[in-house]
Amino acid sequence: MKVIFRIPKPHQVELQGRRRVSELARELGFNLESHLVIRGDDLLTRDAVVEDTDTIEVRPAISGG
Amino acid sequence: MRCVKCHETASVDLPSRNAAYCAPHYLEHFEYEVGHNIRSLKMFTTDERVLVAVSGGKDSLALWETLIRLGYKTTGFHLHLGIGEYSDLSREKTESYARAHNVELIVVEVEEAVGATIPEVSTALRRVPCSGCGLTKRYLMNRTARQQGFPVLATGHNLDDEAATLMGGILHWQMDSLGRQAPALESTHPKLGRKVKPLYTFSEKETASYAVLRRIDYVVDECPNSTGALSLLYKDVLNRIEAESHGTKLRFFQGYLKNLRPALASTGQKVELRECATCGEATTAEVCAYCRMVDRVYKWKQRRVAPTPAPVSPPT
């Protein structure tokens, strides 16, 4: 699967094998309280399964200053 | 995870509320709760004109969208801060939203109002950009609302904003600002309008989820000036706690509203407001902080454009 991060710096991570969103967050070190996980036009909940062939975006929800 | 309403696959899980929703039911839940917040705190009615501060980010556009859908009379207010491409993109997204929804938008250029962009203000004051930015926003929003006949100003502040501000206030024991923090502030002077925050019960993730599911085209990028801002640190800390103990942020802020704010309001000294000797806006000082800032920026600019004196030739 491809995991795309656009912020703060655009980068992409490729992982092998299906896993739950909660496992993905633990593995890649982002907090599900402050990030959206997006597949196409859909939002994924923490128990959703991401397939090997999926491309997802991890988008921070936090803004501030 | 299944939607608590229809049992279809959920799109948004809300562990702090022990609930999950599919996309249509999440949108319904969000809009219902915004309406409930407005009515329960008597923020405004459908008969009143509401000026909505719109930055082009997810919170303010989600708020505007919801208020339009709930049938409130809204006009957008956008401040172009002059922070390079970030501000240009923010303006573009806001104007594009207003055009697409055929709603009125007022745009004010900070550079015209203050005489300098926010990065220039920061340099002139030798302070972090957020300091002059916050002051400028508060002043121009309030003044515009009054001058244009809006009795109330609505901002997109969310639960994370409120909890982080509260945390900062407590960590530094800022008793004056602690007593004033609230989702609905009444007018305390003829020149100060009401200020309301209808999204105060929603986390940033919840407002972002609404914006994404409503297909709102918002600025995803972070303000380049906010790097290192303490508010971001407080939000991060609170979200780490939230991940281990769901509902902490909401209990923290609602607990403050229920327990601490009334106590501070009953013991705190009433702030005496008068009119600024320079601009006439409400202030506690003889000259308001905004006018003092504009004066410093003006003098800084004068020094920059003043010609450098020619070196004096030594006597021969």
mmCIF file of C-alpha atoms in Angstrom:
data_model
loop_
_atom_site.group_PDB
_atom_site.id
_atom_site.type_symbol
_atom_site.label_atom_id
_atom_site.label_comp_id
_atom_site.label_asym_id
_atom_site.label_seq_id
_atom_site.Cartn_x
_atom_site.Cartn_y
_atom_site.Cartn_z
ATOM 1 C CA MET A 1 0.000 0.000 0.000
ATOM 2 C CA LYS A 2 1.005 3.597 -0.557
ATOM 3 C CA VAL A 3 0.662 6.014 2.336
ATOM 4 C CA ILE A 4 0.889 9.676 1.317
ATOM 5 C CA PHE A 5 1.748 12.481 3.721
ATOM 6 C CA ARG A 6 1.469 16.014 2.325
ATOM 7 C CA ILE A 7 2.198 17.956 5.515
ATOM 8 C CA PRO A 8 4.538 19.153 6.895
ATOM 9 C CA LYS A 9 6.743 17.790 4.095
ATOM 10 C CA PRO A 10 5.285 15.784 1.220
ATOM 11 C CA HIS A 11 6.494 12.204 1.298
ATOM 12 C CA GLN A 12 5.256 8.715 0.590
ATOM 13 C CA VAL A 13 5.695 5.423 2.414
ATOM 14 C CA GLU A 14 5.198 2.005 0.808
ATOM 15 C CA LEU A 15 4.173 -0.916 3.005
ATOM 16 C CA GLN A 16 3.482 -4.572 2.319
ATOM 17 C CA GLY A 17 0.410 -6.384 3.602
ATOM 18 C CA ARG A 18 -3.082 -5.398 4.764
ATOM 19 C CA ARG A 19 -3.568 -3.930 8.216
ATOM 20 C CA ARG A 20 -5.996 -1.952 10.310
ATOM 21 C CA VAL A 21 -5.788 1.840 10.421
ATOM 22 C CA SER A 22 -4.958 1.688 14.148
ATOM 23 C CA GLU A 23 -1.990 -0.609 13.415
ATOM 24 C CA LEU A 24 -0.856 1.683 10.624
ATOM 25 C CA ALA A 25 -0.958 4.700 12.953
ATOM 26 C CA ARG A 26 1.115 2.866 15.565
ATOM 27 C CA GLU A 27 3.611 1.706 12.954
ATOM 28 C CA LEU A 28 4.049 5.101 11.285
ATOM 29 C CA GLY A 29 3.806 7.094 14.502
ATOM 30 C CA PHE A 30 0.830 9.389 13.953
ATOM 31 C CA ASN A 31 -1.967 10.111 16.401
ATOM 32 C CA LEU A 32 -5.465 9.191 15.248
ATOM 33 C CA GLU A 33 -6.901 11.945 17.451
ATOM 34 C CA SER A 34 -5.265 14.554 15.243
ATOM 35 C CA HIS A 35 -5.090 12.933 11.789
ATOM 36 C CA LEU A 36 -7.579 11.924 9.133
ATOM 37 C CA VAL A 37 -7.004 8.761 7.124
ATOM 38 C CA ILE A 38 -8.503 9.195 3.654
ATOM 39 C CA ARG A 39 -9.004 6.602 0.910
ATOM 40 C CA GLY A 40 -10.362 8.189 -2.280
ATOM 41 C CA ASP A 41 -13.348 10.246 -1.109
ATOM 42 C CA ASP A 42 -13.876 8.189 2.055
ATOM 43 C CA LEU A 43 -12.707 8.659 5.610
ATOM 44 C CA LEU A 44 -11.503 5.554 7.407
ATOM 45 C CA THR A 45 -12.219 4.704 11.032
ATOM 46 C CA ARG A 46 -9.530 3.208 13.257
ATOM 47 C CA ASP A 47 -10.783 -0.349 12.778
ATOM 48 C CA ALA A 48 -11.004 -0.113 8.964
ATOM 49 C CA VAL A 49 -8.704 -2.426 7.015
ATOM 50 C CA VAL A 50 -6.362 -0.991 4.397
ATOM 51 C CA GLU A 51 -5.582 -3.402 1.583
ATOM 52 C CA ASP A 52 -2.196 -4.002 0.007
ATOM 53 C CA THR A 53 -3.307 -2.333 -3.231
ATOM 54 C CA ASP A 54 -4.774 0.804 -1.570
ATOM 55 C CA THR A 55 -3.421 4.330 -1.717
ATOM 56 C CA ILE A 56 -4.311 6.392 1.337
ATOM 57 C CA GLU A 57 -3.594 9.912 2.539
ATOM 58 C CA VAL A 58 -2.780 10.753 6.148
ATOM 59 C CA ARG A 59 -3.793 14.383 6.703
ATOM 60 C CA PRO A 60 -3.176 16.349 9.905
ATOM 61 C CA ALA A 61 -6.329 17.928 11.286
ATOM 62 C CA ILE A 62 -4.501 20.336 13.555
ATOM 63 C CA SER A 63 -3.998 23.952 12.649
ATOM 64 C CA GLY A 64 -2.936 26.752 14.849
ATOM 65 C CA GLY A 65 -0.815 29.661 15.689
ATOM 66 C CA MET B 1 -17.280 -0.104 12.998
ATOM 67 C CA ARG B 2 -20.941 0.572 12.289
ATOM 68 C CA CYS B 3 -22.982 3.770 12.218
ATOM 69 C CA VAL B 4 -25.009 4.109 15.419
ATOM 70 C CA LYS B 5 -27.982 5.352 13.375
ATOM 71 C CA CYS B 6 -28.222 3.020 10.363
ATOM 72 C CA HIS B 7 -25.593 0.286 11.005
ATOM 73 C CA GLU B 8 -23.876 0.920 7.670
ATOM 74 C CA THR B 9 -20.052 1.067 7.625
ATOM 75 C CA ALA B 10 -18.950 4.091 9.646
ATOM 76 C CA SER B 11 -16.797 6.865 8.164
ATOM 77 C CA VAL B 12 -16.172 8.792 11.371
ATOM 78 C CA ASP B 13 -15.604 7.278 14.806
ATOM 79 C CA LEU B 14 -16.027 9.447 17.865
ATOM 80 C CA PRO B 15 -14.613 7.495 20.816
ATOM 81 C CA SER B 16 -15.035 10.531 23.078
ATOM 82 C CA ARG B 17 -18.788 10.314 22.462
ATOM 83 C CA ASN B 18 -18.882 6.511 22.259
ATOM 84 C CA ALA B 19 -20.337 6.784 18.760
ATOM 85 C CA ALA B 20 -19.577 6.296 15.073
ATOM 86 C CA TYR B 21 -21.412 7.553 12.017
ATOM 87 C CA CYS B 22 -21.642 6.879 8.293
ATOM 88 C CA ALA B 23 -21.035 9.977 6.137
ATOM 89 C CA PRO B 24 -24.667 11.167 5.790
ATOM 90 C CA HIS B 25 -25.425 10.649 9.481
ATOM 91 C CA TYR B 26 -22.170 12.315 10.558
ATOM 92 C CA LEU B 27 -23.079 15.423 8.553
ATOM 93 C CA GLU B 28 -26.546 15.377 10.111
ATOM 94 C CA HIS B 29 -25.067 14.955 13.617
ATOM 95 C CA PHE B 30 -22.562 17.796 13.086
ATOM 96 C CA GLU B 31 -25.123 20.280 11.794
ATOM 97 C CA TYR B 32 -27.623 19.372 14.489
ATOM 98 C CA GLU B 33 -25.073 19.933 17.256
ATOM 99 C CA VAL B 34 -23.912 23.268 15.809
ATOM 100 C CA GLY B 35 -27.555 24.399 15.807
ATOM 101 C CA HIS B 36 -27.950 23.127 19.360
ATOM 102 C CA ASN B 37 -24.837 25.038 20.509
ATOM 103 C CA ILE B 38 -26.151 28.241 18.932
ATOM 104 C CA ARG B 39 -29.594 27.913 20.499
ATOM 105 C CA SER B 40 -28.539 26.682 23.928
ATOM 106 C CA LEU B 41 -26.116 29.583 24.474
ATOM 107 C CA LYS B 42 -28.411 32.061 22.665
ATOM 108 C CA MET B 43 -25.560 32.988 20.302
ATOM 109 C CA PHE B 44 -27.818 34.497 17.621
ATOM 110 C CA THR B 45 -31.143 33.992 15.895
ATOM 111 C CA THR B 46 -32.145 33.469 12.278
ATOM 112 C CA ASP B 47 -33.284 37.122 12.208
ATOM 113 C CA GLU B 48 -29.840 38.526 13.000
ATOM 114 C CA ARG B 49 -27.044 39.228 10.524
ATOM 115 C CA VAL B 50 -23.944 37.247 11.427
ATOM 116 C CA LEU B 51 -20.439 38.146 10.293
ATOM 117 C CA VAL B 52 -18.455 34.921 9.928
ATOM 118 C CA ALA B 53 -14.668 35.197 10.123
ATOM 119 C CA VAL B 54 -13.370 32.988 7.303
ATOM 120 C CA SER B 55 -9.689 32.209 6.906
ATOM 121 C CA GLY B 56 -10.034 29.605 4.164
ATOM 122 C CA GLY B 57 -9.178 26.787 6.573
ATOM 123 C CA LYS B 58 -11.345 23.819 7.507
ATOM 124 C CA ASP B 59 -12.906 25.245 10.671
ATOM 125 C CA SER B 60 -14.134 28.572 9.340
ATOM 126 C CA LEU B 61 -15.389 27.129 6.053
ATOM 127 C CA ALA B 62 -17.106 24.259 7.903
ATOM 128 C CA LEU B 63 -18.764 26.836 10.153
ATOM 129 C CA TRP B 64 -19.889 29.002 7.240
ATOM 130 C CA GLU B 65 -21.234 25.975 5.363
ATOM 131 C CA THR B 66 -23.180 24.812 8.415
ATOM 132 C CA LEU B 67 -24.653 28.241 9.167
ATOM 133 C CA ILE B 68 -25.777 28.606 5.553
ATOM 134 C CA ARG B 69 -27.390 25.164 5.667
ATOM 135 C CA LEU B 70 -29.113 26.002 8.959
ATOM 136 C CA GLY B 71 -30.640 29.100 7.377
ATOM 137 C CA TYR B 72 -28.734 31.838 9.203
ATOM 138 C CA LYS B 73 -28.087 35.221 7.575
ATOM 139 C CA THR B 74 -24.335 35.183 7.080
ATOM 140 C CA THR B 75 -21.680 37.309 5.441
ATOM 141 C CA GLY B 76 -18.075 36.146 5.289
ATOM 142 C CA PHE B 77 -15.171 38.274 6.449
ATOM 143 C CA HIS B 78 -11.679 37.465 5.231
ATOM 144 C CA LEU B 79 -8.462 39.171 6.266
ATOM 145 C CA HIS B 80 -5.635 38.937 3.767
ATOM 146 C CA LEU B 81 -2.660 38.773 6.118
ATOM 147 C CA GLY B 82 0.107 39.216 3.559
ATOM 148 C CA ILE B 83 1.907 35.993 4.485
ATOM 149 C CA GLY B 84 3.159 35.224 0.969
ATOM 150 C CA GLU B 85 1.642 32.385 -1.043
ATOM 151 C CA TYR B 86 -0.149 31.037 2.036
ATOM 152 C CA SER B 87 -2.302 34.167 2.316
ATOM 153 C CA ASP B 88 -2.916 34.320 -1.438
ATOM 154 C CA LEU B 89 -4.117 30.707 -1.430
ATOM 155 C CA SER B 90 -6.296 31.351 1.647
ATOM 156 C CA ARG B 91 -7.963 34.278 -0.082
ATOM 157 C CA GLU B 92 -8.443 32.282 -3.278
ATOM 158 C CA LYS B 93 -10.155 29.395 -1.426
ATOM 159 C CA THR B 94 -12.402 31.772 0.524
ATOM 160 C CA GLU B 95 -13.434 33.774 -2.530
ATOM 161 C CA SER B 96 -13.989 30.601 -4.500
ATOM 162 C CA TYR B 97 -16.281 29.259 -1.740
ATOM 163 C CA ALA B 98 -18.253 32.535 -1.612
ATOM 164 C CA ARG B 99 -18.690 32.549 -5.394
ATOM 165 C CA ALA B 100 -19.773 28.908 -5.529
ATOM 166 C CA HIS B 101 -22.358 29.441 -2.767
ATOM 167 C CA ASN B 102 -23.410 32.895 -3.962
ATOM 168 C CA VAL B 103 -22.831 34.446 -0.531
ATOM 169 C CA GLU B 104 -21.492 37.868 0.389
ATOM 170 C CA LEU B 105 -17.840 38.200 1.382
ATOM 171 C CA ILE B 106 -15.962 41.198 2.773
ATOM 172 C CA VAL B 107 -12.194 41.141 2.211
ATOM 173 C CA VAL B 108 -9.816 43.457 4.064
ATOM 174 C CA GLU B 109 -6.108 43.758 3.313
ATOM 175 C CA VAL B 110 -4.021 43.944 6.485
ATOM 176 C CA GLU B 111 -1.356 45.819 4.540
ATOM 177 C CA GLU B 112 -3.857 48.600 3.768
ATOM 178 C CA ALA B 113 -5.349 48.720 7.268
ATOM 179 C CA VAL B 114 -2.143 48.490 9.304
ATOM 180 C CA GLY B 115 0.332 49.825 6.774
ATOM 181 C CA ALA B 116 2.304 46.574 6.731
ATOM 182 C CA THR B 117 1.870 42.850 6.221
ATOM 183 C CA ILE B 118 1.881 40.471 9.213
ATOM 184 C CA PRO B 119 5.519 39.387 8.612
ATOM 185 C CA GLU B 120 6.500 43.092 8.527
ATOM 186 C CA VAL B 121 4.509 43.771 11.701
ATOM 187 C CA SER B 122 6.399 40.924 13.373
ATOM 188 C CA THR B 123 9.747 42.386 12.343
ATOM 189 C CA ALA B 124 8.745 45.905 13.397
ATOM 190 C CA LEU B 125 7.532 44.762 16.827
ATOM 191 C CA ARG B 126 10.325 42.199 17.285
ATOM 192 C CA ARG B 127 7.716 39.706 18.414
ATOM 193 C CA VAL B 128 6.478 36.358 17.130
ATOM 194 C CA PRO B 129 4.087 36.852 14.184
ATOM 195 C CA CYS B 130 1.099 35.348 16.061
ATOM 196 C CA SER B 131 1.187 38.249 18.528
ATOM 197 C CA GLY B 132 0.565 41.075 16.033
ATOM 198 C CA CYS B 133 -1.619 38.783 13.907
ATOM 199 C CA GLY B 134 -4.015 37.997 16.772
ATOM 200 C CA LEU B 135 -4.298 41.635 17.801
ATOM 201 C CA THR B 136 -4.910 42.749 14.200
ATOM 202 C CA LYS B 137 -7.567 40.092 13.645
ATOM 203 C CA ARG B 138 -9.455 40.904 16.859
ATOM 204 C CA TYR B 139 -9.434 44.630 16.145
ATOM 205 C CA LEU B 140 -10.370 44.547 12.464
ATOM 206 C CA MET B 141 -13.036 41.865 12.918
ATOM 207 C CA ASN B 142 -14.744 43.789 15.704
ATOM 208 C CA ARG B 143 -14.505 47.140 13.917
ATOM 209 C CA THR B 144 -15.774 45.745 10.612
ATOM 210 C CA ALA B 145 -18.682 43.962 12.297
ATOM 211 C CA ARG B 146 -19.808 47.166 14.013
ATOM 212 C CA GLN B 147 -19.246 49.453 11.021
ATOM 213 C CA GLN B 148 -21.143 47.106 8.697
ATOM 214 C CA GLY B 149 -24.044 46.632 11.124
ATOM 215 C CA PHE B 150 -23.480 43.048 12.298
ATOM 216 C CA PRO B 151 -24.475 42.543 15.968
ATOM 217 C CA VAL B 152 -22.504 39.313 16.218
ATOM 218 C CA LEU B 153 -19.189 37.906 15.000
ATOM 219 C CA ALA B 154 -18.838 34.123 14.649
ATOM 220 C CA THR B 155 -15.442 32.426 14.504
ATOM 221 C CA GLY B 156 -14.478 28.829 13.752
ATOM 222 C CA HIS B 157 -12.678 28.182 17.053
ATOM 223 C CA ASN B 158 -13.008 24.510 17.914
ATOM 224 C CA LEU B 159 -12.572 22.373 21.030
ATOM 225 C CA ASP B 160 -8.828 21.941 20.449
ATOM 226 C CA ASP B 161 -8.391 25.727 20.192
ATOM 227 C CA GLU B 162 -10.368 26.300 23.383
ATOM 228 C CA ALA B 163 -8.713 23.488 25.354
ATOM 229 C CA ALA B 164 -5.226 24.632 24.260
ATOM 230 C CA THR B 165 -5.970 28.249 25.206
ATOM 231 C CA LEU B 166 -7.314 27.087 28.562
ATOM 232 C CA MET B 167 -4.254 24.935 29.148
ATOM 233 C CA GLY B 168 -1.961 27.887 28.350
ATOM 234 C CA GLY B 169 -3.980 30.133 30.638
ATOM 235 C CA ILE B 170 -3.698 27.670 33.519
ATOM 236 C CA LEU B 171 -0.019 26.842 32.966
ATOM 237 C CA HIS B 172 0.842 30.546 33.118
ATOM 238 C CA TRP B 173 -1.980 31.519 35.519
ATOM 239 C CA GLN B 174 -3.265 34.244 33.241
ATOM 240 C CA MET B 175 -6.184 35.047 35.516
ATOM 241 C CA ASP B 176 -7.539 37.947 33.427
ATOM 242 C CA SER B 177 -7.800 35.976 30.188
ATOM 243 C CA LEU B 178 -8.939 32.816 32.016
ATOM 244 C CA GLY B 179 -12.037 34.582 33.310
ATOM 245 C CA ARG B 180 -12.921 35.900 29.858
ATOM 246 C CA GLN B 181 -12.669 32.664 27.859
ATOM 247 C CA ALA B 182 -16.110 31.506 26.744
ATOM 248 C CA PRO B 183 -17.908 30.204 23.628
ATOM 249 C CA ALA B 184 -20.347 33.120 23.732
ATOM 250 C CA LEU B 185 -19.224 36.569 24.858
ATOM 251 C CA GLU B 186 -21.778 39.291 25.356
ATOM 252 C CA SER B 187 -21.082 42.873 24.361
ATOM 253 C CA THR B 188 -19.502 44.759 27.267
ATOM 254 C CA HIS B 189 -19.251 48.124 25.507
ATOM 255 C CA PRO B 190 -21.300 49.843 22.796
ATOM 256 C CA LYS B 191 -18.335 49.458 20.438
ATOM 257 C CA LEU B 192 -17.765 45.769 21.152
ATOM 258 C CA GLY B 193 -20.064 43.301 19.435
ATOM 259 C CA ARG B 194 -21.003 39.799 20.591
ATOM 260 C CA LYS B 195 -18.464 37.085 19.790
ATOM 261 C CA VAL B 196 -19.457 33.461 19.443
ATOM 262 C CA LYS B 197 -17.795 30.123 18.691
ATOM 263 C CA PRO B 198 -20.475 27.644 17.571
ATOM 264 C CA LEU B 199 -17.901 24.838 16.954
ATOM 265 C CA TYR B 200 -16.548 24.846 20.506
ATOM 266 C CA THR B 201 -17.676 21.289 21.243
ATOM 267 C CA PHE B 202 -16.047 19.764 18.130
ATOM 268 C CA SER B 203 -12.448 18.610 17.987
ATOM 269 C CA GLU B 204 -10.285 19.666 15.040
ATOM 270 C CA LYS B 205 -10.562 16.153 13.661
ATOM 271 C CA GLU B 206 -14.347 16.405 13.787
ATOM 272 C CA THR B 207 -14.435 19.731 11.905
ATOM 273 C CA ALA B 208 -11.881 18.416 9.389
ATOM 274 C CA SER B 209 -14.035 15.296 8.899
ATOM 275 C CA TYR B 210 -17.062 17.492 8.215
ATOM 276 C CA ALA B 211 -15.103 19.609 5.715
ATOM 277 C CA VAL B 212 -13.822 16.536 3.861
ATOM 278 C CA LEU B 213 -17.211 14.798 3.773
ATOM 279 C CA ARG B 214 -18.914 18.000 2.545
ATOM 280 C CA ARG B 215 -16.208 18.239 -0.159
ATOM 281 C CA ILE B 216 -15.200 21.705 1.020
ATOM 282 C CA ASP B 217 -12.035 22.859 -0.720
ATOM 283 C CA TYR B 218 -10.022 24.276 2.188
ATOM 284 C CA VAL B 219 -6.392 25.260 2.776
ATOM 285 C CA VAL B 220 -4.756 22.141 4.179
ATOM 286 C CA ASP B 221 -1.325 23.729 4.618
ATOM 287 C CA GLU B 222 -0.325 25.023 8.006
ATOM 288 C CA CYS B 223 0.332 28.755 8.455
ATOM 289 C CA PRO B 224 4.108 29.007 7.896
ATOM 290 C CA ASN B 225 4.345 31.388 10.856
ATOM 291 C CA SER B 226 2.818 28.937 13.320
ATOM 292 C CA THR B 227 5.864 26.655 13.441
ATOM 293 C CA GLY B 228 6.922 26.373 17.060
ATOM 294 C CA ALA B 229 3.761 28.086 18.365
ATOM 295 C CA LEU B 230 2.994 27.081 21.949
ATOM 296 C CA SER B 231 -0.659 26.490 21.055
ATOM 297 C CA LEU B 232 0.451 23.647 18.764
ATOM 298 C CA LEU B 233 2.471 22.100 21.583
ATOM 299 C CA TYR B 234 -0.538 22.269 23.919
ATOM 300 C CA LYS B 235 -2.762 20.708 21.256
ATOM 301 C CA ASP B 236 -0.275 17.893 20.745
ATOM 302 C CA VAL B 237 -0.057 17.191 24.470
ATOM 303 C CA LEU B 238 -3.845 17.234 24.845
ATOM 304 C CA ASN B 239 -4.268 14.878 21.889
ATOM 305 C CA ARG B 240 -1.760 12.445 23.360
ATOM 306 C CA ILE B 241 -3.811 12.401 26.539
ATOM 307 C CA GLU B 242 -7.000 12.116 24.487
ATOM 308 C CA ALA B 243 -5.639 9.035 22.700
ATOM 309 C CA GLU B 244 -5.231 7.301 26.062
ATOM 310 C CA SER B 245 -8.314 8.740 27.742
ATOM 311 C CA HIS B 246 -11.113 9.602 25.315
ATOM 312 C CA GLY B 247 -13.228 12.613 26.171
ATOM 313 C CA THR B 248 -10.536 14.414 28.181
ATOM 314 C CA LYS B 249 -10.540 17.575 26.045
ATOM 315 C CA LEU B 250 -14.313 17.961 26.196
ATOM 316 C CA ARG B 251 -14.426 17.302 29.962
ATOM 317 C CA PHE B 252 -11.513 19.711 30.501
ATOM 318 C CA PHE B 253 -13.201 22.600 28.700
ATOM 319 C CA GLN B 254 -16.746 21.907 29.827
ATOM 320 C CA GLY B 255 -15.475 21.505 33.388
ATOM 321 C CA TYR B 256 -13.881 24.934 33.143
ATOM 322 C CA LEU B 257 -17.154 26.449 31.888
ATOM 323 C CA LYS B 258 -19.100 24.791 34.690
ATOM 324 C CA ASN B 259 -16.713 25.139 37.627
ATOM 325 C CA LEU B 260 -13.893 27.635 37.171
ATOM 326 C CA ARG B 261 -15.349 30.380 34.988
ATOM 327 C CA PRO B 262 -18.313 31.175 37.268
ATOM 328 C CA ALA B 263 -15.942 31.314 40.242
ATOM 329 C CA LEU B 264 -13.574 33.667 38.416
ATOM 330 C CA ALA B 265 -16.454 35.812 37.195
ATOM 331 C CA SER B 266 -17.791 36.266 40.731
ATOM 332 C CA THR B 267 -14.425 37.182 42.264
ATOM 333 C CA GLY B 268 -12.737 38.962 39.341
ATOM 334 C CA GLN B 269 -12.567 42.722 39.027
ATOM 335 C CA LYS B 270 -14.748 44.301 36.366
ATOM 336 C CA VAL B 271 -12.662 45.693 33.499
ATOM 337 C CA GLU B 272 -13.312 49.377 32.890
ATOM 338 C CA LEU B 273 -13.536 50.121 29.175
ATOM 339 C CA ARG B 274 -13.248 53.501 27.530
ATOM 340 C CA GLU B 275 -12.722 54.821 24.017
ATOM 341 C CA CYS B 276 -9.247 54.967 22.497
ATOM 342 C CA ALA B 277 -7.964 58.538 22.235
ATOM 343 C CA THR B 278 -6.709 57.813 18.700
ATOM 344 C CA CYS B 279 -9.312 55.622 16.987
ATOM 345 C CA GLY B 280 -12.291 55.663 19.357
ATOM 346 C CA GLU B 281 -12.535 51.868 19.687
ATOM 347 C CA ALA B 282 -13.083 50.248 23.100
ATOM 348 C CA THR B 283 -9.959 49.758 25.208
ATOM 349 C CA THR B 284 -8.706 49.655 28.776
ATOM 350 C CA ALA B 285 -5.836 52.090 28.062
ATOM 351 C CA GLU B 286 -5.779 55.678 26.872
ATOM 352 C CA VAL B 287 -4.550 54.523 23.457
ATOM 353 C CA CYS B 288 -5.538 50.998 22.385
ATOM 354 C CA ALA B 289 -2.994 48.248 21.718
ATOM 355 C CA TYR B 290 -3.828 48.247 18.005
ATOM 356 C CA CYS B 291 -3.113 51.982 17.594
ATOM 357 C CA ARG B 292 0.114 51.608 19.562
ATOM 358 C CA MET B 293 1.099 48.760 17.258
ATOM 359 C CA VAL B 294 0.253 50.719 14.100
ATOM 360 C CA ASP B 295 2.298 53.651 15.410
ATOM 361 C CA ARG B 296 5.334 51.432 16.029
ATOM 362 C CA VAL B 297 4.996 49.872 12.586
ATOM 363 C CA TYR B 298 4.730 53.342 10.993
ATOM 364 C CA LYS B 299 7.873 54.564 12.757
ATOM 365 C CA TRP B 300 9.701 51.363 11.792
ATOM 366 C CA LYS B 301 8.744 51.919 8.160
ATOM 367 C CA GLN B 302 9.824 55.560 8.315
ATOM 368 C CA ARG B 303 13.248 54.508 9.576
ATOM 369 C CA ARG B 304 13.551 51.997 6.737
ATOM 370 C CA VAL B 305 12.749 54.465 3.970
ATOM 371 C CA ALA B 306 14.660 57.419 5.447
ATOM 372 C CA PRO B 307 17.795 58.095 3.413
ATOM 373 C CA THR B 308 21.033 57.133 5.120
ATOM 374 C CA PRO B 309 22.999 60.281 5.968
ATOM 375 C CA ALA B 310 26.084 60.730 3.774
ATOM 376 C CA PRO B 311 29.299 60.055 5.635
ATOM 377 C CA VAL B 312 30.895 63.220 6.918
ATOM 378 C CA SER B 313 34.252 63.878 5.260
ATOM 379 C CA PRO B 314 37.058 64.428 7.699
ATOM 380 C CA PRO B 315 38.351 68.034 7.730
ATOM 381 C CA THR B 316 41.328 68.553 5.459
#
